[in-house]
PDB file of C-alpha atoms in Angstrom:
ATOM      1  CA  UNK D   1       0.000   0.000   0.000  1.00  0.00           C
ATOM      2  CA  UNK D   2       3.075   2.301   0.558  1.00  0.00           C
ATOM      3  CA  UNK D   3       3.785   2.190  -2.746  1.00  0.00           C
ATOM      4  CA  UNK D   4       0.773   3.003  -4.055  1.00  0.00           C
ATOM      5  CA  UNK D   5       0.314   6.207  -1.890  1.00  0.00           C
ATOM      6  CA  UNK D   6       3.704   6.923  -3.296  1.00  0.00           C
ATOM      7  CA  UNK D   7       2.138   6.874  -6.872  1.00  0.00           C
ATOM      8  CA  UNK D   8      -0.423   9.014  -5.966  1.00  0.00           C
ATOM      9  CA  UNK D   9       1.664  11.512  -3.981  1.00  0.00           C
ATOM     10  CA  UNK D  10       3.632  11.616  -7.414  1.00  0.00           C
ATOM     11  CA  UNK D  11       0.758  12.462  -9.199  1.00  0.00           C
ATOM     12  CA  UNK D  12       0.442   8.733 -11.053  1.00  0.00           C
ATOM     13  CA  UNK D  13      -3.424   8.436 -11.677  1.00  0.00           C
ATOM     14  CA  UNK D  14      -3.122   4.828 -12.704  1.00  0.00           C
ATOM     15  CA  UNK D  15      -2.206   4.244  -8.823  1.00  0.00           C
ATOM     16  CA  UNK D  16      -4.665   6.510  -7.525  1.00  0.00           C
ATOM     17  CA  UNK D  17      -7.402   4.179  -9.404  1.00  0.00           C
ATOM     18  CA  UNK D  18      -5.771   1.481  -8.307  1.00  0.00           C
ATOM     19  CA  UNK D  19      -5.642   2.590  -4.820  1.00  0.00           C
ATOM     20  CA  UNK D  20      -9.551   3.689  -4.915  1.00  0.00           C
ATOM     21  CA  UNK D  21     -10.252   0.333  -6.405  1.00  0.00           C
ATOM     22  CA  UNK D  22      -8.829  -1.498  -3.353  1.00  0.00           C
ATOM     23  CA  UNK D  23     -10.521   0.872  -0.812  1.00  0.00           C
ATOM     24  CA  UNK D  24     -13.836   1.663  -2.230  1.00  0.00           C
ATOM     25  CA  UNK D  25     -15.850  -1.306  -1.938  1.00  0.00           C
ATOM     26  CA  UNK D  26     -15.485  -1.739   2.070  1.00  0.00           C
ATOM     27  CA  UNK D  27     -15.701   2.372   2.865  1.00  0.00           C
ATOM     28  CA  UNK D  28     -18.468   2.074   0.633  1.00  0.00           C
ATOM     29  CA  UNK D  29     -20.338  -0.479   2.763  1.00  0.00           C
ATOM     30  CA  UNK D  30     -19.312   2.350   5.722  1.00  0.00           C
ATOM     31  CA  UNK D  31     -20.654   4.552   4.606  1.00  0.00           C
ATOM     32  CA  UNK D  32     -23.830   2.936   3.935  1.00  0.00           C
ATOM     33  CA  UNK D  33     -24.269   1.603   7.556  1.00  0.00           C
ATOM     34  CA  UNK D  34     -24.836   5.783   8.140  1.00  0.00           C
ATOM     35  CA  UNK D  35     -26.965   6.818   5.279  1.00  0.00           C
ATOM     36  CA  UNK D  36     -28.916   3.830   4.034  1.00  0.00           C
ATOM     37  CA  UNK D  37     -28.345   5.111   0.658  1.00  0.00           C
ATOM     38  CA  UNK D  38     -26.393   3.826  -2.102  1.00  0.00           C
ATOM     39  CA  UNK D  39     -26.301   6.332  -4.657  1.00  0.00           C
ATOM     40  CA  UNK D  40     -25.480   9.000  -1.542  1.00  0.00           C
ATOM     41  CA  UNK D  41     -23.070   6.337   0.034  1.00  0.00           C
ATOM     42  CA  UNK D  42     -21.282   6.535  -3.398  1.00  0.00           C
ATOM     43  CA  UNK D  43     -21.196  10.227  -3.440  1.00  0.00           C
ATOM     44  CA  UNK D  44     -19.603  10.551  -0.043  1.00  0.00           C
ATOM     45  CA  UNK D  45     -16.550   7.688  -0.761  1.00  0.00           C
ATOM     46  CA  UNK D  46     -16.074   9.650  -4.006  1.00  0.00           C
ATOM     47  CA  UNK D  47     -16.149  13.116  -2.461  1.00  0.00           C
ATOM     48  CA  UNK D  48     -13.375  11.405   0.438  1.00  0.00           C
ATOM     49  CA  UNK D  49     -11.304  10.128  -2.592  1.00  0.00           C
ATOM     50  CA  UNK D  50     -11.204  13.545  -4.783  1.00  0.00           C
ATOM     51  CA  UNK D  51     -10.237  15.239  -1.508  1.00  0.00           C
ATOM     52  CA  UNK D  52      -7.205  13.052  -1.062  1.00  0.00           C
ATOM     53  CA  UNK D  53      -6.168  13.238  -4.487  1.00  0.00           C
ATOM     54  CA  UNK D  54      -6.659  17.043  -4.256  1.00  0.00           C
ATOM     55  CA  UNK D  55      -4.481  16.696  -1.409  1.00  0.00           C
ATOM     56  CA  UNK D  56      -2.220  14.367  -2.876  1.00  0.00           C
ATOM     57  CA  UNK D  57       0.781  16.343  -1.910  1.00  0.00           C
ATOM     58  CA  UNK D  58       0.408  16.316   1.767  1.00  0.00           C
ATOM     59  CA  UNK D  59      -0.376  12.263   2.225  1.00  0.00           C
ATOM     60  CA  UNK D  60       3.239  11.957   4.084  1.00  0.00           C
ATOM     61  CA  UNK D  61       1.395  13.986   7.109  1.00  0.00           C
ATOM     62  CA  UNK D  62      -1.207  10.846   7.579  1.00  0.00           C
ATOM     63  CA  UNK D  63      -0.160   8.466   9.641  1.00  0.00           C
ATOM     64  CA  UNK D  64      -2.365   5.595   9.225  1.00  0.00           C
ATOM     65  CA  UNK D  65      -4.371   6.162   5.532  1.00  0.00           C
ATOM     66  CA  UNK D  66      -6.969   3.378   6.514  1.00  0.00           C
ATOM     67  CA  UNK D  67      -8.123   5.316   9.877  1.00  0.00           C
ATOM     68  CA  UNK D  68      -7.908   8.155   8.111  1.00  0.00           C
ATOM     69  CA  UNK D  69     -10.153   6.764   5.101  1.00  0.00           C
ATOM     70  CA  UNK D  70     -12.726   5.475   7.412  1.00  0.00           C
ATOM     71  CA  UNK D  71     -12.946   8.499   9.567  1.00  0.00           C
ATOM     72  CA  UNK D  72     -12.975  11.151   6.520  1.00  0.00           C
ATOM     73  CA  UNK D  73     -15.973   8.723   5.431  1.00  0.00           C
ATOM     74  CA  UNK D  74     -18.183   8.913   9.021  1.00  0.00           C
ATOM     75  CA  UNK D  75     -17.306  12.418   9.207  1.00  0.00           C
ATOM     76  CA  UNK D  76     -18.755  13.301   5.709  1.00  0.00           C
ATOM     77  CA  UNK D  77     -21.909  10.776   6.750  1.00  0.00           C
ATOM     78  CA  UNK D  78     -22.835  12.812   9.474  1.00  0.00           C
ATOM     79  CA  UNK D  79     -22.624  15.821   8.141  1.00  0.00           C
ATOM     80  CA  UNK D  80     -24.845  14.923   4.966  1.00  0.00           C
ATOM     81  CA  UNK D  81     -27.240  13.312   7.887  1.00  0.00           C
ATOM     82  CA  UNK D  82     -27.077  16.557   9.804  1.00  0.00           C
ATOM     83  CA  UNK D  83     -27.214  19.115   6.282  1.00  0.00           C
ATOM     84  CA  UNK D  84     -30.113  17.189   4.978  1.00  0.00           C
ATOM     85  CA  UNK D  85     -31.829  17.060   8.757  1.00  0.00           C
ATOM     86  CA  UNK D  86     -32.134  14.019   8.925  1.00  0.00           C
ATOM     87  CA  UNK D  87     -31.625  11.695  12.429  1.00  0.00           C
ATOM     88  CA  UNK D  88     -27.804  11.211  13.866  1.00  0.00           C
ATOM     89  CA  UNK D  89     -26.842   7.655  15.105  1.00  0.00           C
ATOM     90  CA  UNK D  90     -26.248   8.878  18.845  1.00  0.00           C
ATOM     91  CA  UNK D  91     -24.173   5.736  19.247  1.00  0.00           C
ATOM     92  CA  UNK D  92     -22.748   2.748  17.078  1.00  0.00           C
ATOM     93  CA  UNK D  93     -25.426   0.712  18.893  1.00  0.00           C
ATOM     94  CA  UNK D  94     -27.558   2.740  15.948  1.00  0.00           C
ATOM     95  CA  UNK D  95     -25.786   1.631  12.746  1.00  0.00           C
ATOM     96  CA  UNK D  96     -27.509  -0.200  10.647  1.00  0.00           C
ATOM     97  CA  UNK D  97     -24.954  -2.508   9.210  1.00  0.00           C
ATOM     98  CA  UNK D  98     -26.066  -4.342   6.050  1.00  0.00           C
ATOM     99  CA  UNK D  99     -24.024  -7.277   4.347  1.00  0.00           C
ATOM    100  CA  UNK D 100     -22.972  -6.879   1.379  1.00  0.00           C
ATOM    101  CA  UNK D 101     -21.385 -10.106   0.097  1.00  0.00           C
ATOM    102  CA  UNK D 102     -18.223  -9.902  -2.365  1.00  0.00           C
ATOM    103  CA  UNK D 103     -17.415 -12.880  -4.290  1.00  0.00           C
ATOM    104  CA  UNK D 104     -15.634 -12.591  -7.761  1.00  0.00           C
ATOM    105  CA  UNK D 105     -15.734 -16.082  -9.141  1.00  0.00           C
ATOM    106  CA  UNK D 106     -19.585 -16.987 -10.640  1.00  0.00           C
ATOM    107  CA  UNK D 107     -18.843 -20.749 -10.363  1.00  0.00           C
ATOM    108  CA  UNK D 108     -17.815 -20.453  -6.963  1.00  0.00           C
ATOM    109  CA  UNK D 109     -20.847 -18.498  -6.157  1.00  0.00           C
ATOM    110  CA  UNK D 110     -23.389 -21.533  -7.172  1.00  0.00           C
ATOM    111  CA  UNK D 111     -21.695 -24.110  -5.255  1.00  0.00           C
ATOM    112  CA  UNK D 112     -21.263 -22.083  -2.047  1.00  0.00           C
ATOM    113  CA  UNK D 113     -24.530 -20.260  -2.383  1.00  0.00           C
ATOM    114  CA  UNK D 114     -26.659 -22.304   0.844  1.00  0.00           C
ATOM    115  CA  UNK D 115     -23.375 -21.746   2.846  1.00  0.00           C
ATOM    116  CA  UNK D 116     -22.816 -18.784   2.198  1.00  0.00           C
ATOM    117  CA  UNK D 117     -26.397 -17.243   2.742  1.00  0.00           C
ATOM    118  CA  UNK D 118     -26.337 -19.439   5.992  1.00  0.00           C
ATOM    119  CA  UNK D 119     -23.343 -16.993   6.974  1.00  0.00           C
ATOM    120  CA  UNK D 120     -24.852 -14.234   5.957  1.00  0.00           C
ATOM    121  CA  UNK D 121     -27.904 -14.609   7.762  1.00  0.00           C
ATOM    122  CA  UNK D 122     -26.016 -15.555  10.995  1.00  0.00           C
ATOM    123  CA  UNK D 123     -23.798 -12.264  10.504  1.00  0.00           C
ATOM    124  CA  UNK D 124     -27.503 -10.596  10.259  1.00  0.00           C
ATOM    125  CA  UNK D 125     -28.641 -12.007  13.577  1.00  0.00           C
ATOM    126  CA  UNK D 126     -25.863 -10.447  15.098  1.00  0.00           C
ATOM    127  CA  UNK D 127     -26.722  -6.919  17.322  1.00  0.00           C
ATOM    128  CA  UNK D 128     -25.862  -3.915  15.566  1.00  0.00           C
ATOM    129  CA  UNK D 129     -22.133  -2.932  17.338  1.00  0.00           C
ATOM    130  CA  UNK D 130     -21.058  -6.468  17.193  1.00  0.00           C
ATOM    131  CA  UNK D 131     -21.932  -6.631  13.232  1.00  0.00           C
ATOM    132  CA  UNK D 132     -20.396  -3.639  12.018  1.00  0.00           C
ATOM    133  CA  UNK D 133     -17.339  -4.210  14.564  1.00  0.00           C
ATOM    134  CA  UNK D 134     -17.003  -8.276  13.279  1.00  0.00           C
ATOM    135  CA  UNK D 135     -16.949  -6.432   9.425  1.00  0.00           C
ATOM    136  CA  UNK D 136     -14.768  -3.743  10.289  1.00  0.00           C
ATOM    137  CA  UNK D 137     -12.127  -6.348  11.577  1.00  0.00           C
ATOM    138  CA  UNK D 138     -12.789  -9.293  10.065  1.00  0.00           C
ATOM    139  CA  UNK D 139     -13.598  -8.349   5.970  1.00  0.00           C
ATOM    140  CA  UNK D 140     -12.036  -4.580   5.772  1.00  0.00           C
ATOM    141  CA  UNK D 141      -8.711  -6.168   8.008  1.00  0.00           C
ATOM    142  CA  UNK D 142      -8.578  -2.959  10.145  1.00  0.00           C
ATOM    143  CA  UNK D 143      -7.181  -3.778  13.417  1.00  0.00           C
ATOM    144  CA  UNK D 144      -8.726  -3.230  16.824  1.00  0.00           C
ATOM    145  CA  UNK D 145      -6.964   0.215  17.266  1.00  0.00           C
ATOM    146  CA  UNK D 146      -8.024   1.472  14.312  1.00  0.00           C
ATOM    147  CA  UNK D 147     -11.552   0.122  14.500  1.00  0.00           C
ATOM    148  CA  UNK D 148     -11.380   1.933  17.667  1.00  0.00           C
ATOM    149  CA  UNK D 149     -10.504   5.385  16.815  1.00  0.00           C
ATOM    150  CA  UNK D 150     -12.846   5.282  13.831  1.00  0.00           C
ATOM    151  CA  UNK D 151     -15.579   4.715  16.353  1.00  0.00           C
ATOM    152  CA  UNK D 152     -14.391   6.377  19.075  1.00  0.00           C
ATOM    153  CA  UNK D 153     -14.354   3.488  21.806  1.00  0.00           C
ATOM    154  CA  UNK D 154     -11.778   1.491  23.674  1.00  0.00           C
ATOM    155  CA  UNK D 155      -9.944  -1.251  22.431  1.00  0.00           C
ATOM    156  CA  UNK D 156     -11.414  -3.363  25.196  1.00  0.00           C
ATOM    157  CA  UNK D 157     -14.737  -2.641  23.984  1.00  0.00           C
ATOM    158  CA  UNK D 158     -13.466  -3.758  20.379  1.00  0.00           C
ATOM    159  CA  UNK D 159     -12.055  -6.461  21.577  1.00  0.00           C
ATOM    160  CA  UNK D 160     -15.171  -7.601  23.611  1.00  0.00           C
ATOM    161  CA  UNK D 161     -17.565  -6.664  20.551  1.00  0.00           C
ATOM    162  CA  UNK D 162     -15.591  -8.760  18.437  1.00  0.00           C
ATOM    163  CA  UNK D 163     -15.811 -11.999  20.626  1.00  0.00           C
ATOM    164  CA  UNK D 164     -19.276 -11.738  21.490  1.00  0.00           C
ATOM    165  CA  UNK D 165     -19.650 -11.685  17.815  1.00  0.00           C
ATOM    166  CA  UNK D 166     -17.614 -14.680  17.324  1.00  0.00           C
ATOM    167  CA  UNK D 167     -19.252 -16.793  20.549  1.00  0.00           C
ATOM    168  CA  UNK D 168     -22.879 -15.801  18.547  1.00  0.00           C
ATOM    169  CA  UNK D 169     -21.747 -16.573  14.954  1.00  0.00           C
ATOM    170  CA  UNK D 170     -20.464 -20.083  16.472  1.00  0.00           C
ATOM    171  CA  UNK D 171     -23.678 -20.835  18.265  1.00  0.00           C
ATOM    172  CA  UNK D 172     -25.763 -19.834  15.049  1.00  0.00           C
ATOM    173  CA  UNK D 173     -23.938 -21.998  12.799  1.00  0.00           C
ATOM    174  CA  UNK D 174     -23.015 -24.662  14.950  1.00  0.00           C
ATOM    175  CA  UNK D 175     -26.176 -26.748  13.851  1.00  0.00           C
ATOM    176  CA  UNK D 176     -24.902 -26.603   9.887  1.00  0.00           C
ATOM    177  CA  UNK D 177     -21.442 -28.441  10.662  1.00  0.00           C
ATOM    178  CA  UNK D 178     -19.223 -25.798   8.440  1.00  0.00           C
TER     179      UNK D 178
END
């Protein structure tokens, strides 16, 4: 990833689409879990992305791109939420997390389809902190700190979340012998 923030703090477009290509799908999903729109969610992860390449110059000053990413995203959620008056999550607890699944390969797709809904609809059950905390860590591979920054809670609590998620996702699919 170093290298490709290097390309874009050269100016090299090819890396910057690169770069958005890797990032946009999960901080898309993000911001989603705010806005519960996909055509706004879209505009927001877009608007995040031109201000970084706008800003292109100045990416040596961030220290960690991903909490940055994911906190430029949440910031611009809540302000569309608060611009367009509409209600503020007053805590995580509020998110509405939805599941998006992301599988490239068709084939793959038909003969996993029962398990995977199966996990999806166990990931579903889960409460509201505990899913968006089990995706943030466990499909967009941010780490507890950084999971906990973006949210603004301890790493305990992360940490806690994220095995209460586990303990629930085992119970639920227990039964289908994975």
């Amino acid at each position: 990833m170093d290298i490709l923030l290097q390309k874009i703090q050269d100016g090299d477009e090819k890396g910057f689409k690169e770069f958005y290509d890797l990032q946009f799908f999960k901080l898309y999903q993000f911001a989603y879990s705010f806005v519960h729109s996909r055509e706004i969610s879209e505009e927001i992860v877009n608007d995040v992305f031109l201000n970084l390449w706008l800003k292109k110059d100045r990416l040596s000053t961030i220290n960690n791109i991903q909490v940055y990413l994911y906190i430029s995203i949440k910031n611009g959620c809540l302000n569309y939420l608060r611009k367009n008056n509409l209600s503020l999550p007053v805590s995580i607890d509020d998110l509405s997390v939805d599941h998006f699944p992301m599988v490239p390969d068709p084939e793959f797709l038909l003969s996993q389809r029962e398990l995977q809904q199966q996990i999806r609809e166990a990931i579903e059950q889960l409460p509201s902190r505990c899913r968006l905390i089990f995706k943030m860590v466990k499909e967009d591979g941010l780490s507890y700190k950084e999971v906990a920054a973006i949210l603004e809670i301890s790493i305990k609590t992360v940490d806690s979340q994220l095995c209460l998620a586990l303990k629930k996702l085992a119970a639920i699919l227990q039964p289908i012998n994975i």
